[in-house]
């Protein structure tokens, strides 16, 4: 899964926002950075470029992602870590950063409280979260294709997890409950570009939890063909471009 995720999805969905988030991080001149839910390291590599003198610790709950990330971005310190139970001392970092990971924390207030604990006084927590599903051209097309392939019981991974934390007021309330002061909240829409709709479909069908959900419902050539056909009909033939909306938060400990 990490290989497919990196090949098909990272350049299209995640790199544009990683460049934006890293630029915001660099403007803070951090010296000790903790990245949560680092995945295969797309943001990690950008952080090393914008803050070359900082010590970057990249972490992820998934050990396969940690191993793959280490092989791709060896300049960071890689650790397996649960955001709700961080194994780092109090005040160890002046910046904690997370790209599209907070949506997956089972208890976000608990995780944010841990983030605040490991931040030094005045430290910052910088992260983004996806906006509504309908504001993401690629993900909306994937979900529509899944609903066509499985009209009775379509996989609900995309609307319930990646796009399940899309109310900025709820995010701000969770941050406040963890003791943070929100300094900046911004809605940001960037363009994603893929070689083809089929490539995006392949990424979701092989590099995300959509894979298991589809297999449980009867994965097969016909299903995959239906998903590819629907996505191509929605996004177009050949190279495709689609808007993607996210929210960016910067909070102070």
PDB file of C-alpha atoms in Angstrom:
ATOM      1  CA  UNK A   1       0.000   0.000   0.000  1.00  0.00           C
ATOM      2  CA  UNK A   2       2.720   2.606   0.763  1.00  0.00           C
ATOM      3  CA  UNK A   3       4.233   2.102  -2.703  1.00  0.00           C
ATOM      4  CA  UNK A   4       0.905   2.601  -4.507  1.00  0.00           C
ATOM      5  CA  UNK A   5       0.017   5.509  -2.237  1.00  0.00           C
ATOM      6  CA  UNK A   6       3.324   7.212  -2.990  1.00  0.00           C
ATOM      7  CA  UNK A   7       3.193   6.577  -6.730  1.00  0.00           C
ATOM      8  CA  UNK A   8      -0.399   7.446  -7.578  1.00  0.00           C
ATOM      9  CA  UNK A   9      -1.774   9.694  -4.828  1.00  0.00           C
ATOM     10  CA  UNK A  10       1.035  11.692  -3.218  1.00  0.00           C
ATOM     11  CA  UNK A  11       1.972  13.792  -6.291  1.00  0.00           C
ATOM     12  CA  UNK A  12      -1.672  14.548  -7.083  1.00  0.00           C
ATOM     13  CA  UNK A  13      -3.414  15.018  -3.729  1.00  0.00           C
ATOM     14  CA  UNK A  14      -0.739  15.704  -1.151  1.00  0.00           C
ATOM     15  CA  UNK A  15       2.328  17.394  -2.629  1.00  0.00           C
ATOM     16  CA  UNK A  16       0.576  20.701  -3.450  1.00  0.00           C
ATOM     17  CA  UNK A  17      -0.590  21.055   0.149  1.00  0.00           C
ATOM     18  CA  UNK A  18       2.752  19.829   1.535  1.00  0.00           C
ATOM     19  CA  UNK A  19       4.500  22.687  -0.255  1.00  0.00           C
ATOM     20  CA  UNK A  20       2.016  25.162   1.219  1.00  0.00           C
ATOM     21  CA  UNK A  21       2.224  23.774   4.756  1.00  0.00           C
ATOM     22  CA  UNK A  22       6.029  23.631   4.682  1.00  0.00           C
ATOM     23  CA  UNK A  23       6.230  27.267   3.596  1.00  0.00           C
ATOM     24  CA  UNK A  24       4.046  28.225   6.566  1.00  0.00           C
ATOM     25  CA  UNK A  25       6.280  26.161   8.841  1.00  0.00           C
ATOM     26  CA  UNK A  26       9.455  27.744   7.503  1.00  0.00           C
ATOM     27  CA  UNK A  27       8.110  31.219   8.267  1.00  0.00           C
ATOM     28  CA  UNK A  28       8.028  30.247  11.970  1.00  0.00           C
ATOM     29  CA  UNK A  29      11.791  29.462  11.994  1.00  0.00           C
ATOM     30  CA  UNK A  30      11.371  26.255  14.015  1.00  0.00           C
ATOM     31  CA  UNK A  31      14.343  24.418  15.543  1.00  0.00           C
ATOM     32  CA  UNK A  32      12.670  21.223  16.776  1.00  0.00           C
ATOM     33  CA  UNK A  33       9.841  19.861  14.624  1.00  0.00           C
ATOM     34  CA  UNK A  34       7.580  16.884  15.275  1.00  0.00           C
ATOM     35  CA  UNK A  35       5.521  15.686  12.330  1.00  0.00           C
ATOM     36  CA  UNK A  36       2.520  13.482  13.064  1.00  0.00           C
ATOM     37  CA  UNK A  37       0.984  11.039  10.554  1.00  0.00           C
ATOM     38  CA  UNK A  38       3.954  11.595   8.248  1.00  0.00           C
ATOM     39  CA  UNK A  39       2.975   8.807   5.856  1.00  0.00           C
ATOM     40  CA  UNK A  40       5.563   8.290   3.142  1.00  0.00           C
ATOM     41  CA  UNK A  41       7.300  11.605   3.864  1.00  0.00           C
ATOM     42  CA  UNK A  42       6.012  14.096   1.306  1.00  0.00           C
ATOM     43  CA  UNK A  43       5.766  16.881   3.906  1.00  0.00           C
ATOM     44  CA  UNK A  44       8.887  15.659   5.685  1.00  0.00           C
ATOM     45  CA  UNK A  45      11.069  16.270   2.655  1.00  0.00           C
ATOM     46  CA  UNK A  46       9.605  19.748   2.209  1.00  0.00           C
ATOM     47  CA  UNK A  47      10.271  20.573   5.879  1.00  0.00           C
ATOM     48  CA  UNK A  48      13.918  19.595   5.556  1.00  0.00           C
ATOM     49  CA  UNK A  49      14.201  21.922   2.564  1.00  0.00           C
ATOM     50  CA  UNK A  50      12.611  24.980   4.199  1.00  0.00           C
ATOM     51  CA  UNK A  51      14.168  24.471   7.655  1.00  0.00           C
ATOM     52  CA  UNK A  52      17.574  22.865   6.974  1.00  0.00           C
ATOM     53  CA  UNK A  53      18.932  23.657  10.436  1.00  0.00           C
ATOM     54  CA  UNK A  54      15.959  22.175  12.293  1.00  0.00           C
ATOM     55  CA  UNK A  55      15.811  18.672  13.742  1.00  0.00           C
ATOM     56  CA  UNK A  56      12.791  17.007  12.121  1.00  0.00           C
ATOM     57  CA  UNK A  57      11.220  14.008  13.834  1.00  0.00           C
ATOM     58  CA  UNK A  58       8.711  12.302  11.535  1.00  0.00           C
ATOM     59  CA  UNK A  59       6.243   9.865  13.066  1.00  0.00           C
ATOM     60  CA  UNK A  60       3.381   7.655  11.983  1.00  0.00           C
ATOM     61  CA  UNK A  61       1.179   5.050  13.652  1.00  0.00           C
ATOM     62  CA  UNK A  62       1.751   2.620  10.763  1.00  0.00           C
ATOM     63  CA  UNK A  63       5.175   0.951  10.926  1.00  0.00           C
ATOM     64  CA  UNK A  64       5.092   0.160   7.193  1.00  0.00           C
ATOM     65  CA  UNK A  65       4.754   3.877   6.477  1.00  0.00           C
ATOM     66  CA  UNK A  66       7.611   4.635   8.896  1.00  0.00           C
ATOM     67  CA  UNK A  67       9.894   2.121   7.193  1.00  0.00           C
ATOM     68  CA  UNK A  68       8.988   3.403   3.732  1.00  0.00           C
ATOM     69  CA  UNK A  69       9.340   7.030   4.811  1.00  0.00           C
ATOM     70  CA  UNK A  70      12.777   6.363   6.274  1.00  0.00           C
ATOM     71  CA  UNK A  71      13.910   4.863   2.975  1.00  0.00           C
ATOM     72  CA  UNK A  72      12.675   7.950   1.091  1.00  0.00           C
ATOM     73  CA  UNK A  73      13.611  10.751   3.509  1.00  0.00           C
ATOM     74  CA  UNK A  74      16.557   9.559   5.634  1.00  0.00           C
ATOM     75  CA  UNK A  75      17.405  13.110   6.716  1.00  0.00           C
ATOM     76  CA  UNK A  76      14.628  13.033   9.314  1.00  0.00           C
ATOM     77  CA  UNK A  77      14.455  11.020  12.544  1.00  0.00           C
ATOM     78  CA  UNK A  78      11.650   8.482  12.029  1.00  0.00           C
ATOM     79  CA  UNK A  79       9.572   7.058  14.899  1.00  0.00           C
ATOM     80  CA  UNK A  80       6.460   4.937  15.223  1.00  0.00           C
ATOM     81  CA  UNK A  81       4.059   6.963  17.379  1.00  0.00           C
ATOM     82  CA  UNK A  82       0.424   7.123  18.440  1.00  0.00           C
ATOM     83  CA  UNK A  83      -0.718  10.761  18.456  1.00  0.00           C
ATOM     84  CA  UNK A  84      -2.916  10.095  21.504  1.00  0.00           C
ATOM     85  CA  UNK A  85      -0.001   8.693  23.550  1.00  0.00           C
ATOM     86  CA  UNK A  86       3.163  10.417  22.390  1.00  0.00           C
ATOM     87  CA  UNK A  87       6.384   9.003  23.802  1.00  0.00           C
ATOM     88  CA  UNK A  88       8.194  12.348  23.813  1.00  0.00           C
ATOM     89  CA  UNK A  89       8.994  14.492  26.869  1.00  0.00           C
ATOM     90  CA  UNK A  90       7.115  17.643  27.806  1.00  0.00           C
ATOM     91  CA  UNK A  91       8.160  20.735  25.852  1.00  0.00           C
ATOM     92  CA  UNK A  92      10.368  18.795  23.443  1.00  0.00           C
ATOM     93  CA  UNK A  93       9.347  20.663  20.276  1.00  0.00           C
ATOM     94  CA  UNK A  94       8.621  24.205  19.174  1.00  0.00           C
ATOM     95  CA  UNK A  95       6.497  23.096  16.202  1.00  0.00           C
ATOM     96  CA  UNK A  96       4.171  20.127  15.776  1.00  0.00           C
ATOM     97  CA  UNK A  97       2.852  19.737  12.249  1.00  0.00           C
ATOM     98  CA  UNK A  98       0.436  17.315  10.619  1.00  0.00           C
ATOM     99  CA  UNK A  99      -0.741  17.006   7.034  1.00  0.00           C
ATOM    100  CA  UNK A 100      -4.202  15.444   6.622  1.00  0.00           C
ATOM    101  CA  UNK A 101      -3.831  13.205   9.653  1.00  0.00           C
ATOM    102  CA  UNK A 102      -5.966  14.744  12.404  1.00  0.00           C
ATOM    103  CA  UNK A 103      -9.147  13.368  10.816  1.00  0.00           C
ATOM    104  CA  UNK A 104      -7.972   9.851  11.663  1.00  0.00           C
ATOM    105  CA  UNK A 105      -7.352  10.439  15.382  1.00  0.00           C
ATOM    106  CA  UNK A 106     -10.070   8.507  17.286  1.00  0.00           C
ATOM    107  CA  UNK A 107     -10.050  11.078  20.120  1.00  0.00           C
ATOM    108  CA  UNK A 108      -8.969  14.386  18.663  1.00  0.00           C
ATOM    109  CA  UNK A 109      -9.101  16.350  21.899  1.00  0.00           C
ATOM    110  CA  UNK A 110      -6.880  13.740  23.561  1.00  0.00           C
ATOM    111  CA  UNK A 111      -4.440  13.896  20.659  1.00  0.00           C
ATOM    112  CA  UNK A 112      -4.423  17.709  20.653  1.00  0.00           C
ATOM    113  CA  UNK A 113      -3.811  17.662  24.410  1.00  0.00           C
ATOM    114  CA  UNK A 114      -0.782  15.446  23.833  1.00  0.00           C
ATOM    115  CA  UNK A 115       0.439  17.806  21.131  1.00  0.00           C
ATOM    116  CA  UNK A 116       0.180  20.718  23.563  1.00  0.00           C
ATOM    117  CA  UNK A 117       2.107  18.720  26.189  1.00  0.00           C
ATOM    118  CA  UNK A 118       5.094  18.101  23.910  1.00  0.00           C
ATOM    119  CA  UNK A 119       5.196  21.721  22.733  1.00  0.00           C
ATOM    120  CA  UNK A 120       7.400  24.258  24.490  1.00  0.00           C
ATOM    121  CA  UNK A 121       5.628  27.381  25.798  1.00  0.00           C
ATOM    122  CA  UNK A 122       4.711  29.525  22.822  1.00  0.00           C
ATOM    123  CA  UNK A 123       5.125  26.593  20.446  1.00  0.00           C
ATOM    124  CA  UNK A 124       2.858  26.185  17.441  1.00  0.00           C
ATOM    125  CA  UNK A 125       0.596  23.434  16.151  1.00  0.00           C
ATOM    126  CA  UNK A 126       0.159  23.647  12.375  1.00  0.00           C
ATOM    127  CA  UNK A 127      -2.056  21.273  10.397  1.00  0.00           C
ATOM    128  CA  UNK A 128      -4.588  20.922   7.608  1.00  0.00           C
ATOM    129  CA  UNK A 129      -7.760  18.902   7.187  1.00  0.00           C
ATOM    130  CA  UNK A 130      -9.832  18.219   4.088  1.00  0.00           C
ATOM    131  CA  UNK A 131     -12.940  20.266   3.427  1.00  0.00           C
ATOM    132  CA  UNK A 132     -16.288  18.772   2.346  1.00  0.00           C
ATOM    133  CA  UNK A 133     -16.194  15.821  -0.028  1.00  0.00           C
ATOM    134  CA  UNK A 134     -18.025  17.752  -2.746  1.00  0.00           C
ATOM    135  CA  UNK A 135     -15.269  20.390  -2.716  1.00  0.00           C
ATOM    136  CA  UNK A 136     -12.631  17.817  -3.712  1.00  0.00           C
ATOM    137  CA  UNK A 137     -12.831  16.938  -7.394  1.00  0.00           C
ATOM    138  CA  UNK A 138     -10.885  13.689  -7.220  1.00  0.00           C
ATOM    139  CA  UNK A 139     -12.367  12.278  -4.018  1.00  0.00           C
ATOM    140  CA  UNK A 140     -15.915  13.172  -5.085  1.00  0.00           C
ATOM    141  CA  UNK A 141     -15.345  11.314  -8.363  1.00  0.00           C
ATOM    142  CA  UNK A 142     -13.997   8.268  -6.515  1.00  0.00           C
ATOM    143  CA  UNK A 143     -17.017   8.184  -4.206  1.00  0.00           C
ATOM    144  CA  UNK A 144     -19.446   8.544  -7.117  1.00  0.00           C
ATOM    145  CA  UNK A 145     -17.694   5.660  -8.876  1.00  0.00           C
ATOM    146  CA  UNK A 146     -17.919   3.495  -5.752  1.00  0.00           C
ATOM    147  CA  UNK A 147     -21.620   4.262  -5.430  1.00  0.00           C
ATOM    148  CA  UNK A 148     -22.168   3.234  -9.049  1.00  0.00           C
ATOM    149  CA  UNK A 149     -20.220   0.010  -8.556  1.00  0.00           C
ATOM    150  CA  UNK A 150     -21.956  -0.777  -5.248  1.00  0.00           C
ATOM    151  CA  UNK A 151     -25.379   0.932  -5.307  1.00  0.00           C
ATOM    152  CA  UNK A 152     -26.674  -0.954  -2.261  1.00  0.00           C
ATOM    153  CA  UNK A 153     -23.710  -0.720   0.122  1.00  0.00           C
ATOM    154  CA  UNK A 154     -20.967   1.586  -1.197  1.00  0.00           C
ATOM    155  CA  UNK A 155     -17.749   1.994   0.811  1.00  0.00           C
ATOM    156  CA  UNK A 156     -17.998   5.062   3.049  1.00  0.00           C
ATOM    157  CA  UNK A 157     -14.326   5.560   3.885  1.00  0.00           C
ATOM    158  CA  UNK A 158     -13.986   8.892   2.069  1.00  0.00           C
ATOM    159  CA  UNK A 159     -16.997  10.766   3.485  1.00  0.00           C
ATOM    160  CA  UNK A 160     -16.593   9.409   7.018  1.00  0.00           C
ATOM    161  CA  UNK A 161     -12.812   9.700   7.550  1.00  0.00           C
ATOM    162  CA  UNK A 162     -10.806  11.919   5.183  1.00  0.00           C
ATOM    163  CA  UNK A 163     -13.770  14.280   4.824  1.00  0.00           C
ATOM    164  CA  UNK A 164     -15.342  13.599   8.207  1.00  0.00           C
ATOM    165  CA  UNK A 165     -13.705  16.541   9.994  1.00  0.00           C
ATOM    166  CA  UNK A 166     -14.726  19.265   7.586  1.00  0.00           C
ATOM    167  CA  UNK A 167     -16.427  21.737   9.921  1.00  0.00           C
ATOM    168  CA  UNK A 168     -13.917  24.441  10.948  1.00  0.00           C
ATOM    169  CA  UNK A 169     -16.052  25.361  13.977  1.00  0.00           C
ATOM    170  CA  UNK A 170     -15.756  21.811  15.315  1.00  0.00           C
ATOM    171  CA  UNK A 171     -11.994  21.794  14.732  1.00  0.00           C
ATOM    172  CA  UNK A 172     -11.595  25.134  16.521  1.00  0.00           C
ATOM    173  CA  UNK A 173     -13.690  23.899  19.449  1.00  0.00           C
ATOM    174  CA  UNK A 174     -11.535  20.784  19.787  1.00  0.00           C
ATOM    175  CA  UNK A 175      -8.382  22.891  19.786  1.00  0.00           C
ATOM    176  CA  UNK A 176      -9.812  25.172  22.470  1.00  0.00           C
ATOM    177  CA  UNK A 177     -10.790  22.138  24.570  1.00  0.00           C
ATOM    178  CA  UNK A 178      -7.147  21.033  24.436  1.00  0.00           C
ATOM    179  CA  UNK A 179      -5.935  24.445  25.602  1.00  0.00           C
ATOM    180  CA  UNK A 180      -4.856  25.926  22.261  1.00  0.00           C
ATOM    181  CA  UNK A 181      -5.427  29.445  20.987  1.00  0.00           C
ATOM    182  CA  UNK A 182      -6.266  29.488  17.279  1.00  0.00           C
ATOM    183  CA  UNK A 183      -4.080  32.110  15.597  1.00  0.00           C
ATOM    184  CA  UNK A 184      -5.064  31.469  11.996  1.00  0.00           C
ATOM    185  CA  UNK A 185      -7.732  29.509  10.146  1.00  0.00           C
ATOM    186  CA  UNK A 186      -7.802  29.557   6.350  1.00  0.00           C
ATOM    187  CA  UNK A 187      -9.793  27.839   3.648  1.00  0.00           C
ATOM    188  CA  UNK A 188      -7.425  26.880   0.845  1.00  0.00           C
ATOM    189  CA  UNK A 189      -8.244  25.460  -2.599  1.00  0.00           C
ATOM    190  CA  UNK A 190      -5.415  24.096  -4.738  1.00  0.00           C
ATOM    191  CA  UNK A 191      -5.404  22.237  -8.043  1.00  0.00           C
ATOM    192  CA  UNK A 192      -4.451  18.583  -8.271  1.00  0.00           C
ATOM    193  CA  UNK A 193      -3.028  17.226 -11.516  1.00  0.00           C
ATOM    194  CA  UNK A 194      -2.907  13.563 -12.541  1.00  0.00           C
ATOM    195  CA  UNK A 195      -1.748  11.734 -15.649  1.00  0.00           C
ATOM    196  CA  UNK A 196      -5.209  10.178 -15.922  1.00  0.00           C
ATOM    197  CA  UNK A 197      -8.362   9.456 -13.961  1.00  0.00           C
ATOM    198  CA  UNK A 198      -7.379   5.787 -14.128  1.00  0.00           C
ATOM    199  CA  UNK A 199      -4.169   6.524 -12.222  1.00  0.00           C
ATOM    200  CA  UNK A 200      -6.137   8.170  -9.408  1.00  0.00           C
ATOM    201  CA  UNK A 201      -8.551   5.246  -9.317  1.00  0.00           C
ATOM    202  CA  UNK A 202      -5.632   2.811  -9.153  1.00  0.00           C
ATOM    203  CA  UNK A 203      -4.170   4.753  -6.248  1.00  0.00           C
ATOM    204  CA  UNK A 204      -7.356   4.528  -4.219  1.00  0.00           C
ATOM    205  CA  UNK A 205      -7.987   0.887  -5.127  1.00  0.00           C
ATOM    206  CA  UNK A 206      -4.470  -0.249  -4.200  1.00  0.00           C
ATOM    207  CA  UNK A 207      -3.022   2.342  -1.801  1.00  0.00           C
ATOM    208  CA  UNK A 208      -5.813   3.222   0.660  1.00  0.00           C
ATOM    209  CA  UNK A 209      -8.379   1.472   2.898  1.00  0.00           C
ATOM    210  CA  UNK A 210     -10.780   1.663  -0.063  1.00  0.00           C
ATOM    211  CA  UNK A 211      -8.945  -1.432  -1.302  1.00  0.00           C
ATOM    212  CA  UNK A 212     -10.119  -3.615   1.588  1.00  0.00           C
ATOM    213  CA  UNK A 213     -13.652  -2.206   1.461  1.00  0.00           C
ATOM    214  CA  UNK A 214     -13.942  -3.023  -2.246  1.00  0.00           C
ATOM    215  CA  UNK A 215     -12.489  -6.504  -1.787  1.00  0.00           C
ATOM    216  CA  UNK A 216     -14.992  -7.237   0.994  1.00  0.00           C
ATOM    217  CA  UNK A 217     -17.841  -6.394  -1.365  1.00  0.00           C
ATOM    218  CA  UNK A 218     -16.646  -8.533  -4.262  1.00  0.00           C
ATOM    219  CA  UNK A 219     -13.567  -7.094  -5.864  1.00  0.00           C
ATOM    220  CA  UNK A 220     -13.066  -8.138  -9.468  1.00  0.00           C
ATOM    221  CA  UNK A 221     -12.258  -6.916 -12.982  1.00  0.00           C
ATOM    222  CA  UNK A 222     -15.849  -5.815 -13.636  1.00  0.00           C
ATOM    223  CA  UNK A 223     -15.952  -3.690 -10.477  1.00  0.00           C
ATOM    224  CA  UNK A 224     -12.640  -2.069 -11.217  1.00  0.00           C
ATOM    225  CA  UNK A 225     -13.675  -1.407 -14.811  1.00  0.00           C
ATOM    226  CA  UNK A 226     -16.868   0.307 -13.609  1.00  0.00           C
ATOM    227  CA  UNK A 227     -14.901   2.532 -11.219  1.00  0.00           C
ATOM    228  CA  UNK A 228     -12.347   3.463 -13.898  1.00  0.00           C
ATOM    229  CA  UNK A 229     -15.114   4.202 -16.408  1.00  0.00           C
ATOM    230  CA  UNK A 230     -17.086   6.423 -14.016  1.00  0.00           C
ATOM    231  CA  UNK A 231     -14.052   8.392 -12.925  1.00  0.00           C
ATOM    232  CA  UNK A 232     -12.936   8.964 -16.513  1.00  0.00           C
ATOM    233  CA  UNK A 233     -16.448  10.106 -17.431  1.00  0.00           C
ATOM    234  CA  UNK A 234     -16.394  12.618 -14.583  1.00  0.00           C
ATOM    235  CA  UNK A 235     -12.816  13.860 -14.858  1.00  0.00           C
ATOM    236  CA  UNK A 236     -12.053  13.426 -18.544  1.00  0.00           C
ATOM    237  CA  UNK A 237      -9.607  11.566 -20.757  1.00  0.00           C
ATOM    238  CA  UNK A 238      -5.851  12.007 -20.600  1.00  0.00           C
ATOM    239  CA  UNK A 239      -4.217  14.362 -18.046  1.00  0.00           C
ATOM    240  CA  UNK A 240      -6.821  15.667 -15.597  1.00  0.00           C
ATOM    241  CA  UNK A 241      -7.008  18.591 -13.190  1.00  0.00           C
ATOM    242  CA  UNK A 242      -9.426  19.094 -10.301  1.00  0.00           C
ATOM    243  CA  UNK A 243      -9.834  21.530  -7.391  1.00  0.00           C
ATOM    244  CA  UNK A 244      -9.199  20.331  -3.823  1.00  0.00           C
ATOM    245  CA  UNK A 245     -10.293  22.318  -0.762  1.00  0.00           C
ATOM    246  CA  UNK A 246      -8.775  22.082   2.695  1.00  0.00           C
ATOM    247  CA  UNK A 247      -8.662  24.091   5.937  1.00  0.00           C
ATOM    248  CA  UNK A 248      -5.351  25.154   7.465  1.00  0.00           C
ATOM    249  CA  UNK A 249      -5.030  25.861  11.193  1.00  0.00           C
ATOM    250  CA  UNK A 250      -2.199  27.435  13.167  1.00  0.00           C
ATOM    251  CA  UNK A 251      -2.562  27.353  16.948  1.00  0.00           C
ATOM    252  CA  UNK A 252      -0.389  28.467  19.855  1.00  0.00           C
ATOM    253  CA  UNK A 253       0.274  26.442  22.986  1.00  0.00           C
TER     254      UNK A 253
END
